[in-house]
XYZ file of N, CA and C in Angstrom:
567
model
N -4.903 28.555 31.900
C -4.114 28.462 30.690
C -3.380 27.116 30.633
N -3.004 26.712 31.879
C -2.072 25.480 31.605
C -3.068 24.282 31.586
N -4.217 24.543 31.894
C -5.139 23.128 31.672
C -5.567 23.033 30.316
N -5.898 24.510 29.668
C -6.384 24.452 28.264
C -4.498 23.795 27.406
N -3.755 23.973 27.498
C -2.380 23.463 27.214
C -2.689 21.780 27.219
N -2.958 21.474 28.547
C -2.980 19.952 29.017
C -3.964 19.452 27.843
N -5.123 19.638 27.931
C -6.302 19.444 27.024
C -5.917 19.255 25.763
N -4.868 20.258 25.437
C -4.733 20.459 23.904
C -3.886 19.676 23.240
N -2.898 18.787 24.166
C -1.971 17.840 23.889
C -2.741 16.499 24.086
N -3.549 16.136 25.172
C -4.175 15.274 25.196
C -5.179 15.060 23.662
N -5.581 15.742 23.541
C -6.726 15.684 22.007
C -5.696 15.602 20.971
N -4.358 16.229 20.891
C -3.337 16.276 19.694
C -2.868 15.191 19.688
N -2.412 14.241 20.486
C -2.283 12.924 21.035
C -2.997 11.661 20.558
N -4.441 12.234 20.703
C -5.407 10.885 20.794
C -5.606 11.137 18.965
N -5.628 12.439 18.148
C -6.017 12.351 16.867
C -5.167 11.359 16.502
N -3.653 11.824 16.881
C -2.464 11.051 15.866
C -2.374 10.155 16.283
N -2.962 9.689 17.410
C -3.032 7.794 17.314
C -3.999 7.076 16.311
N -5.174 7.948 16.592
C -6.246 7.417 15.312
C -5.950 7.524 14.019
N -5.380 8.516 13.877
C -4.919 8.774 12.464
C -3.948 7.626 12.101
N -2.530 7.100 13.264
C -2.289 6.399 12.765
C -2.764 4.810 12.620
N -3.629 4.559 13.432
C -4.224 3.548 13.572
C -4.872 3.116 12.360
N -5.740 4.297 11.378
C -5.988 4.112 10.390
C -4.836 3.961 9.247
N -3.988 4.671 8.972
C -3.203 4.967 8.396
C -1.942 3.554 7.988
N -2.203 2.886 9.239
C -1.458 1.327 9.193
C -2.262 0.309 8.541
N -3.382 0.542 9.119
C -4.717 -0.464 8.431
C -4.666 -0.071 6.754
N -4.417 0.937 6.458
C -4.689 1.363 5.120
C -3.574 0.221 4.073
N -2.609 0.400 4.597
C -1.482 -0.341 3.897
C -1.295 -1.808 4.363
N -2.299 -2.168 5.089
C -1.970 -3.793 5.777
C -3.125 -4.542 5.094
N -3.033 -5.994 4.241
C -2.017 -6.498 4.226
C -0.938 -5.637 2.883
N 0.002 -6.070 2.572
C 0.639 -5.058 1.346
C 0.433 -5.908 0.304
N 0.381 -5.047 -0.715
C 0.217 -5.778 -2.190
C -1.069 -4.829 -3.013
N -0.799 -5.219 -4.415
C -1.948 -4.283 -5.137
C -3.020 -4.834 -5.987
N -3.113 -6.625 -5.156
C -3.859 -7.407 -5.684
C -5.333 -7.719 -4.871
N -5.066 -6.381 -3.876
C -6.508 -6.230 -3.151
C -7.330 -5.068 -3.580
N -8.661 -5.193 -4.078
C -9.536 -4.015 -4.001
C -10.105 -3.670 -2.653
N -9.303 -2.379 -2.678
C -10.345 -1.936 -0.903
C -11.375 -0.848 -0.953
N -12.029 -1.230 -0.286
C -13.751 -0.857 -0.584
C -13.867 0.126 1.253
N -14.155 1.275 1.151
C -14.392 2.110 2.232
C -15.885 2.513 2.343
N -15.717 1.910 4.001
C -16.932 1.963 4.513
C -16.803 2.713 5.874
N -17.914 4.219 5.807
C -17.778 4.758 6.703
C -19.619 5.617 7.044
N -19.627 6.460 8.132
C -20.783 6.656 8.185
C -21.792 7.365 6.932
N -20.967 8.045 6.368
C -21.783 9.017 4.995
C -22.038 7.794 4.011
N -21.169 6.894 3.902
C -21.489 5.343 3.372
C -22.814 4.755 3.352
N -22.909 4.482 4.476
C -23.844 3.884 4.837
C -25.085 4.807 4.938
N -24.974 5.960 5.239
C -26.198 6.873 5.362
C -26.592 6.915 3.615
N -25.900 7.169 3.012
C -26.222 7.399 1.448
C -27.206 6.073 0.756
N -27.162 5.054 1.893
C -27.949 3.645 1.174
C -29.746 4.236 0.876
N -30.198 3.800 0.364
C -31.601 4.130 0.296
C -32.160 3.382 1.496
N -33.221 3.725 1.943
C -33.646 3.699 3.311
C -34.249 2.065 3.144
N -34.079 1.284 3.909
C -33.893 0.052 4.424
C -33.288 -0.524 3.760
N -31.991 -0.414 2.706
C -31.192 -1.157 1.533
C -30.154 -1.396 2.983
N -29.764 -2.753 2.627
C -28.337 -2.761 3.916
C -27.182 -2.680 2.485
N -25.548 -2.274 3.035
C -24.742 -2.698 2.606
C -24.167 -4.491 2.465
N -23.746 -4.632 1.655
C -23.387 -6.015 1.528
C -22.027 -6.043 1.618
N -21.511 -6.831 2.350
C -19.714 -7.115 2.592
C -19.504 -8.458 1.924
N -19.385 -8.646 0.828
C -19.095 -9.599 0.517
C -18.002 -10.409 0.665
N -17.728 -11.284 1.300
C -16.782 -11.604 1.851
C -16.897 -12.965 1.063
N -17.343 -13.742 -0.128
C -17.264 -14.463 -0.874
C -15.997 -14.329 -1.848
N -15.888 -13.001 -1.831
C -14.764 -12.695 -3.298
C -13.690 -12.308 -2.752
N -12.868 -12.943 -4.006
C -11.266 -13.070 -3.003
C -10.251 -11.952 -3.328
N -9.894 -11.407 -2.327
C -9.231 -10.193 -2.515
C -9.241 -8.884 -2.627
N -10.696 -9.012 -1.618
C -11.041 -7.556 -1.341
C -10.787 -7.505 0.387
N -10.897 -6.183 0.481
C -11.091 -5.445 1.863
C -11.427 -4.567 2.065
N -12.435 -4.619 2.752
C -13.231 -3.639 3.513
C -12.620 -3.029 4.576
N -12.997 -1.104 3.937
C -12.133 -0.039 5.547
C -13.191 0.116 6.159
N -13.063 -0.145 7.308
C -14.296 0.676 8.163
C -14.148 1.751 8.805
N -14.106 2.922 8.895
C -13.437 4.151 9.603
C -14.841 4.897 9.967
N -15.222 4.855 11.042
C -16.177 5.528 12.100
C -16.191 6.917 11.767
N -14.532 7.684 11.417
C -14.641 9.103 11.385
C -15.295 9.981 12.607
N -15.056 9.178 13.545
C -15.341 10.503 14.569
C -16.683 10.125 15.255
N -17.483 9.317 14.291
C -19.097 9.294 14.397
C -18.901 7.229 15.132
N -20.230 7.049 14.692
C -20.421 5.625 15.290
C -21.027 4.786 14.081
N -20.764 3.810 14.053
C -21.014 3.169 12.550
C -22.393 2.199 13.038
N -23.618 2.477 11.683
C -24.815 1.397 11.959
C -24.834 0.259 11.222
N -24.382 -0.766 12.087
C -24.057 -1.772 11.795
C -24.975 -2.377 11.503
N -26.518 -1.794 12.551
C -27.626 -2.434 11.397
C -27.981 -2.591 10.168
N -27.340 -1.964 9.311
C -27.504 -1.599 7.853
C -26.260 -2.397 7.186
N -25.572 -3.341 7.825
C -24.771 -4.316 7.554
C -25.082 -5.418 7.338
N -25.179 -6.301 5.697
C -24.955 -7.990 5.972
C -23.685 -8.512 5.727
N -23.330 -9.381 6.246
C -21.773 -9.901 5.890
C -22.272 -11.066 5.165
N -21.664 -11.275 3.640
C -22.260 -12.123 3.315
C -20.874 -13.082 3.518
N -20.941 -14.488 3.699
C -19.547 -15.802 3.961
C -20.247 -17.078 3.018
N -19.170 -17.451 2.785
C -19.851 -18.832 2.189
C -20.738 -19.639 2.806
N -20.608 -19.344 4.324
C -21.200 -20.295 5.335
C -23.028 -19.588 5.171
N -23.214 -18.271 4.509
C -24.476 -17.550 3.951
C -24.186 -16.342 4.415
N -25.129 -15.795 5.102
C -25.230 -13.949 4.848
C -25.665 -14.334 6.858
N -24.862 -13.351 7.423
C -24.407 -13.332 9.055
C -24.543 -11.632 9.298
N -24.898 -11.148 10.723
C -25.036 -9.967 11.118
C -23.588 -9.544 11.445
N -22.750 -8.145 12.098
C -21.782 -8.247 11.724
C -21.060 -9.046 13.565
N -22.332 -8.948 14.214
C -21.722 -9.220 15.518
C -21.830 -10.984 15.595
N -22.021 -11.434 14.446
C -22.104 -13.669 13.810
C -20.586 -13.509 13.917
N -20.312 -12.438 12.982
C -19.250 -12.446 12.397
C -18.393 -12.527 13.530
N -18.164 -11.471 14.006
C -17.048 -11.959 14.948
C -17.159 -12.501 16.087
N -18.354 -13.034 16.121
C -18.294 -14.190 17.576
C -17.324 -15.247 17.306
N -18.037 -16.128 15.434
C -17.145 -17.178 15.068
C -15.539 -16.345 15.079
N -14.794 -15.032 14.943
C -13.361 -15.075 14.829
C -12.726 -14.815 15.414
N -13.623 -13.647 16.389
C -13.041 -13.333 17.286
C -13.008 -13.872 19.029
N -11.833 -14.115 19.355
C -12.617 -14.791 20.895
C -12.863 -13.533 22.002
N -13.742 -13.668 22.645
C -14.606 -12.852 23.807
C -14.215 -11.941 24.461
N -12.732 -12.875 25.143
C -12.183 -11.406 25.684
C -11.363 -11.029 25.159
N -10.738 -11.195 23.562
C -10.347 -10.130 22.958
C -10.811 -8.954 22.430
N -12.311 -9.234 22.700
C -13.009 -8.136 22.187
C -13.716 -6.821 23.008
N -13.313 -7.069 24.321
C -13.311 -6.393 25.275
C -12.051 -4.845 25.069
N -11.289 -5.271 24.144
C -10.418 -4.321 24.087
C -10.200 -3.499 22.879
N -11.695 -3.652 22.065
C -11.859 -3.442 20.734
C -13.190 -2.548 20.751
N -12.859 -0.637 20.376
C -14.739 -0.282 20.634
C -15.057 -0.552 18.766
N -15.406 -1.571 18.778
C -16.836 -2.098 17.591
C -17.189 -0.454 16.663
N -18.103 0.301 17.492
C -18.487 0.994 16.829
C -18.116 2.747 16.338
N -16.444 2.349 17.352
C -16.052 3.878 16.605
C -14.108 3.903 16.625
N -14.076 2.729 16.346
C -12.678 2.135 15.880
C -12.523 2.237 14.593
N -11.657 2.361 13.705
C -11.190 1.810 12.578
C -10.540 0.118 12.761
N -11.211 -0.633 11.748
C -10.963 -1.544 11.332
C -11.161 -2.015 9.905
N -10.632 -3.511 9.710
C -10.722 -3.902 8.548
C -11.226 -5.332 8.342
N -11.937 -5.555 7.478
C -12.635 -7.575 6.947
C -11.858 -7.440 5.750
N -11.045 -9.168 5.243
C -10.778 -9.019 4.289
C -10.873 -10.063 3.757
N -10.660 -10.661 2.617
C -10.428 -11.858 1.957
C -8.636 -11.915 1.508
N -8.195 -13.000 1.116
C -6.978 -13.307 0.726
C -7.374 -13.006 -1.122
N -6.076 -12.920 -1.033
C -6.212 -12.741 -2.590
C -6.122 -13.978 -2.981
N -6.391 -14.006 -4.526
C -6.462 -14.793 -5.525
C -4.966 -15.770 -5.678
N -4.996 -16.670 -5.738
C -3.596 -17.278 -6.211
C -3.422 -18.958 -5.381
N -2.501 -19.261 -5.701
C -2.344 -20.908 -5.214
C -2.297 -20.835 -3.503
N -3.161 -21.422 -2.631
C -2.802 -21.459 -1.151
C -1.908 -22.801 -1.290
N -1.345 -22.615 0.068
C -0.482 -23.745 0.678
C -1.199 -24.436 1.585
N -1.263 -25.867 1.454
C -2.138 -26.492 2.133
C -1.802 -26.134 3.970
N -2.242 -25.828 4.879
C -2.095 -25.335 6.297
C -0.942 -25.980 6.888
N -0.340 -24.879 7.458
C 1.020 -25.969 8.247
C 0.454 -25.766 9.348
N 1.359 -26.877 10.163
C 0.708 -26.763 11.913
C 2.124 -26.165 12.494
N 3.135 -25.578 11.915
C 4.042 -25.014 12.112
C 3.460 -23.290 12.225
N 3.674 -22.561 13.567
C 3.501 -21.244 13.845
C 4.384 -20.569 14.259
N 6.064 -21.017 14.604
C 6.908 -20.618 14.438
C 8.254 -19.889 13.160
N 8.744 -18.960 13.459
C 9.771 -17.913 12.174
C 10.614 -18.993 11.931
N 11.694 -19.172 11.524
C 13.167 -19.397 11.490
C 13.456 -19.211 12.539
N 13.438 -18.567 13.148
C 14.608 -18.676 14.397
C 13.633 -18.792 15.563
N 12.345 -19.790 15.604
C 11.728 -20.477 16.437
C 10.979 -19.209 17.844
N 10.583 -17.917 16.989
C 9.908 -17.082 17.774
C 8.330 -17.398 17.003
N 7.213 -17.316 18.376
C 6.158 -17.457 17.693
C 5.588 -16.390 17.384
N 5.334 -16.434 16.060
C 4.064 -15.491 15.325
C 2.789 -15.628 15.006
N 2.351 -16.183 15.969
C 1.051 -16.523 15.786
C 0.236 -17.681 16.633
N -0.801 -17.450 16.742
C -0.989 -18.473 17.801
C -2.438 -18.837 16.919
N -2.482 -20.398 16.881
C -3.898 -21.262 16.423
C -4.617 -21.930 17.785
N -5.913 -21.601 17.670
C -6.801 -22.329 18.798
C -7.696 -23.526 17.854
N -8.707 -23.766 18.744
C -9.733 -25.246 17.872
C -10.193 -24.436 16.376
N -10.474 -23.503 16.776
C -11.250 -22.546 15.706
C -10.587 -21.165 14.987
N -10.026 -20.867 15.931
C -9.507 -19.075 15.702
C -7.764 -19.108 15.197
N -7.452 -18.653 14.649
C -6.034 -18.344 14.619
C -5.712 -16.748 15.290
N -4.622 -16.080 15.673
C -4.625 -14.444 16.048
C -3.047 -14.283 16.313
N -2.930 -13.067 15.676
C -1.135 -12.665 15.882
C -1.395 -10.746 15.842
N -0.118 -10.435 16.340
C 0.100 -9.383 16.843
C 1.172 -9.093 15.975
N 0.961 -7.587 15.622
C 2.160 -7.313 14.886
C 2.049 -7.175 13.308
N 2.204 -6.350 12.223
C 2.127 -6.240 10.995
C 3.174 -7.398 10.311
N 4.356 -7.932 10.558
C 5.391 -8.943 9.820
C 4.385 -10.267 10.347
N 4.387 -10.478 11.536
C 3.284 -12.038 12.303
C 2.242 -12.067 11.552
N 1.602 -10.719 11.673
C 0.132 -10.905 10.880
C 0.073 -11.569 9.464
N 1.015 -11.103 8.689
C 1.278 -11.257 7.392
C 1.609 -12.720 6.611
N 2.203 -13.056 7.512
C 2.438 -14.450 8.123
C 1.527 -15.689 7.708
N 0.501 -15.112 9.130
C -0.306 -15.625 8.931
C -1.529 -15.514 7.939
N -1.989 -14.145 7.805
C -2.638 -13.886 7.143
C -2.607 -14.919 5.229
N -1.260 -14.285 4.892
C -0.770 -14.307 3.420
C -0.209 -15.946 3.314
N 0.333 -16.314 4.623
C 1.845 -17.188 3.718
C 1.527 -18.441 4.381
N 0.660 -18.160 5.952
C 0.479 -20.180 6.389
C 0.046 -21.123 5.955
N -1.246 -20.300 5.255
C -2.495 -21.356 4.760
C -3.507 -21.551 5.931
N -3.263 -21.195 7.096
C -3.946 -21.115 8.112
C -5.273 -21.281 8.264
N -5.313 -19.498 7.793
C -7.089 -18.915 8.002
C -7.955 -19.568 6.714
N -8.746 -19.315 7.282
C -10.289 -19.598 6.128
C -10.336 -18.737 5.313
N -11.134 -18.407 5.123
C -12.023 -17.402 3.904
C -11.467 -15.916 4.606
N -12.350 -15.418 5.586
C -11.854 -13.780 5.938
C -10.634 -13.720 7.328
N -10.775 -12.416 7.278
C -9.921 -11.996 8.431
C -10.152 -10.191 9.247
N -9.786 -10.087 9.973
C -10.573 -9.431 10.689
C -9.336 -8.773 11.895
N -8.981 -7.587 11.150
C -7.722 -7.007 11.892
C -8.006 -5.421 12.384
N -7.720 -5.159 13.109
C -7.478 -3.416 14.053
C -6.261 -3.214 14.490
N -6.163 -2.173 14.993
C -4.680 -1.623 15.525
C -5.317 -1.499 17.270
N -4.784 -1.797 18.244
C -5.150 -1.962 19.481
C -4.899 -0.722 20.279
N -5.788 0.000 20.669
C -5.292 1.309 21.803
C -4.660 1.371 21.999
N -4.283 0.148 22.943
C -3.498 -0.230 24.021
C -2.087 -0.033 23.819
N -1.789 -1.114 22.597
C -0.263 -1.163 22.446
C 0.070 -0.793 20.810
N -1.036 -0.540 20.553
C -0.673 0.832 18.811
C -0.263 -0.715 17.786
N -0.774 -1.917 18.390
C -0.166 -3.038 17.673
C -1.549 -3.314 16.948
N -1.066 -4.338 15.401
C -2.113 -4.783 14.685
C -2.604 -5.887 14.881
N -3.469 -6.132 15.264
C -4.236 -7.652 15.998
C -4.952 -8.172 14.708
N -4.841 -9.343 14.366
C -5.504 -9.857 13.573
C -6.198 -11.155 13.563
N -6.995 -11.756 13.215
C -8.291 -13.041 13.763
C -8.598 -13.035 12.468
N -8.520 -14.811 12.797
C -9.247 -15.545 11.436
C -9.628 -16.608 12.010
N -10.853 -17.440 11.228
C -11.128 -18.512 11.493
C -10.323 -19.829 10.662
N -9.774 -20.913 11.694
C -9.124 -21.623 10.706
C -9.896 -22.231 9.268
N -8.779 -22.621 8.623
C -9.430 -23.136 7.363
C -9.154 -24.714 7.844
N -10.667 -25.609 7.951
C -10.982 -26.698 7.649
C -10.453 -27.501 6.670
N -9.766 -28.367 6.863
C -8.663 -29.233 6.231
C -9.530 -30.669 5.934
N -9.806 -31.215 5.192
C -10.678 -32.182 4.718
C -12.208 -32.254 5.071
N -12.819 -31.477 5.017
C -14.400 -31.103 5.095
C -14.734 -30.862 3.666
């Protein structure tokens, strides 16, 4: 009796992390100038047989949910389309994500999210990654930008000018935090 107890908190546990894991992603970034587009396994099964889904990641101000639901998502039936052309989804995050951050990310039965920025005037990129009061929110590499945290993310995501075209955020097992990756945006190319 007390192991079926143990069991039963452990599984009550792991739902309401997923649940909230999704449940944060749902409302991140905020604003009602994004169309979000849900993608999950009945999704993708409903395509006609060899049709892939298209992620268009050309148009600005959408986001894509990805929610596994329990199951495992076929990513074969995925193109990501980028300005750079149409990429598989594991192109995709080689260029955003770096290597061993992705060691701490399961791909195919996580909730996550791809998004574009919305529509409106960017700010040309600062090389400034520090708040006001000189805490960092965010960290830029040669290629990648990545911050922790829903206010950091937002940050970066919405307000640096930072990232490029998409972005590419989850909530982490580990520390129930929102990780987010972009590729920088190229400044005179």
């Amino acid at each position: 009796m007390k192991r079926i107890m143990i069991l039963a908190t452990v599984v009550a546990f792991a739902l309401t992390v997923a649940g909230f894991a999704q449940s944060a992603l749902q409302t991140f970034p905020r604003g009602s100038s994004y169309r979000r587009i849900q993608v999950n396994p009945n999704t993708i099964k409903a395509l006609v047989p060899g049709k892939k889904l298209v992620v268009d990641l050309t148009q600005r101000g959408v986001i894509y949910e990805f929610n596994p639901q329990g199951r495992q998502l076929d990513f074969s039936r995925l193109t990501i389309r980028t300005i750079e052309g149409e990429l598989t989804f594991g192109s995709l995050l080689e260029r955003t994500v770096p290597t061993d951050k992705l060691s701490r990310f399961g791909l195919s039965s996580q909730s996550f999210i791809v998004g574009t920025r919305a529509t409106g005037t960017l700010q040309p990129p600062s090389r400034d990654t520090t708040d006001f009061d000189n805490k960092l929110s965010f960290q830029c590499g040669s290629i990648s930008c990545q911050c922790t945290g829903e206010a950091d993310c937002s940050k970066l995501i919405l307000k640096s000018g930072r990232c490029g075209t998409y972005y590419f955020c989850y909530v982490d097992r580990e520390d129930g935090e929102i990780h987010c990756y972009c590729r920088q945006q190229q400044v005179g190319i």
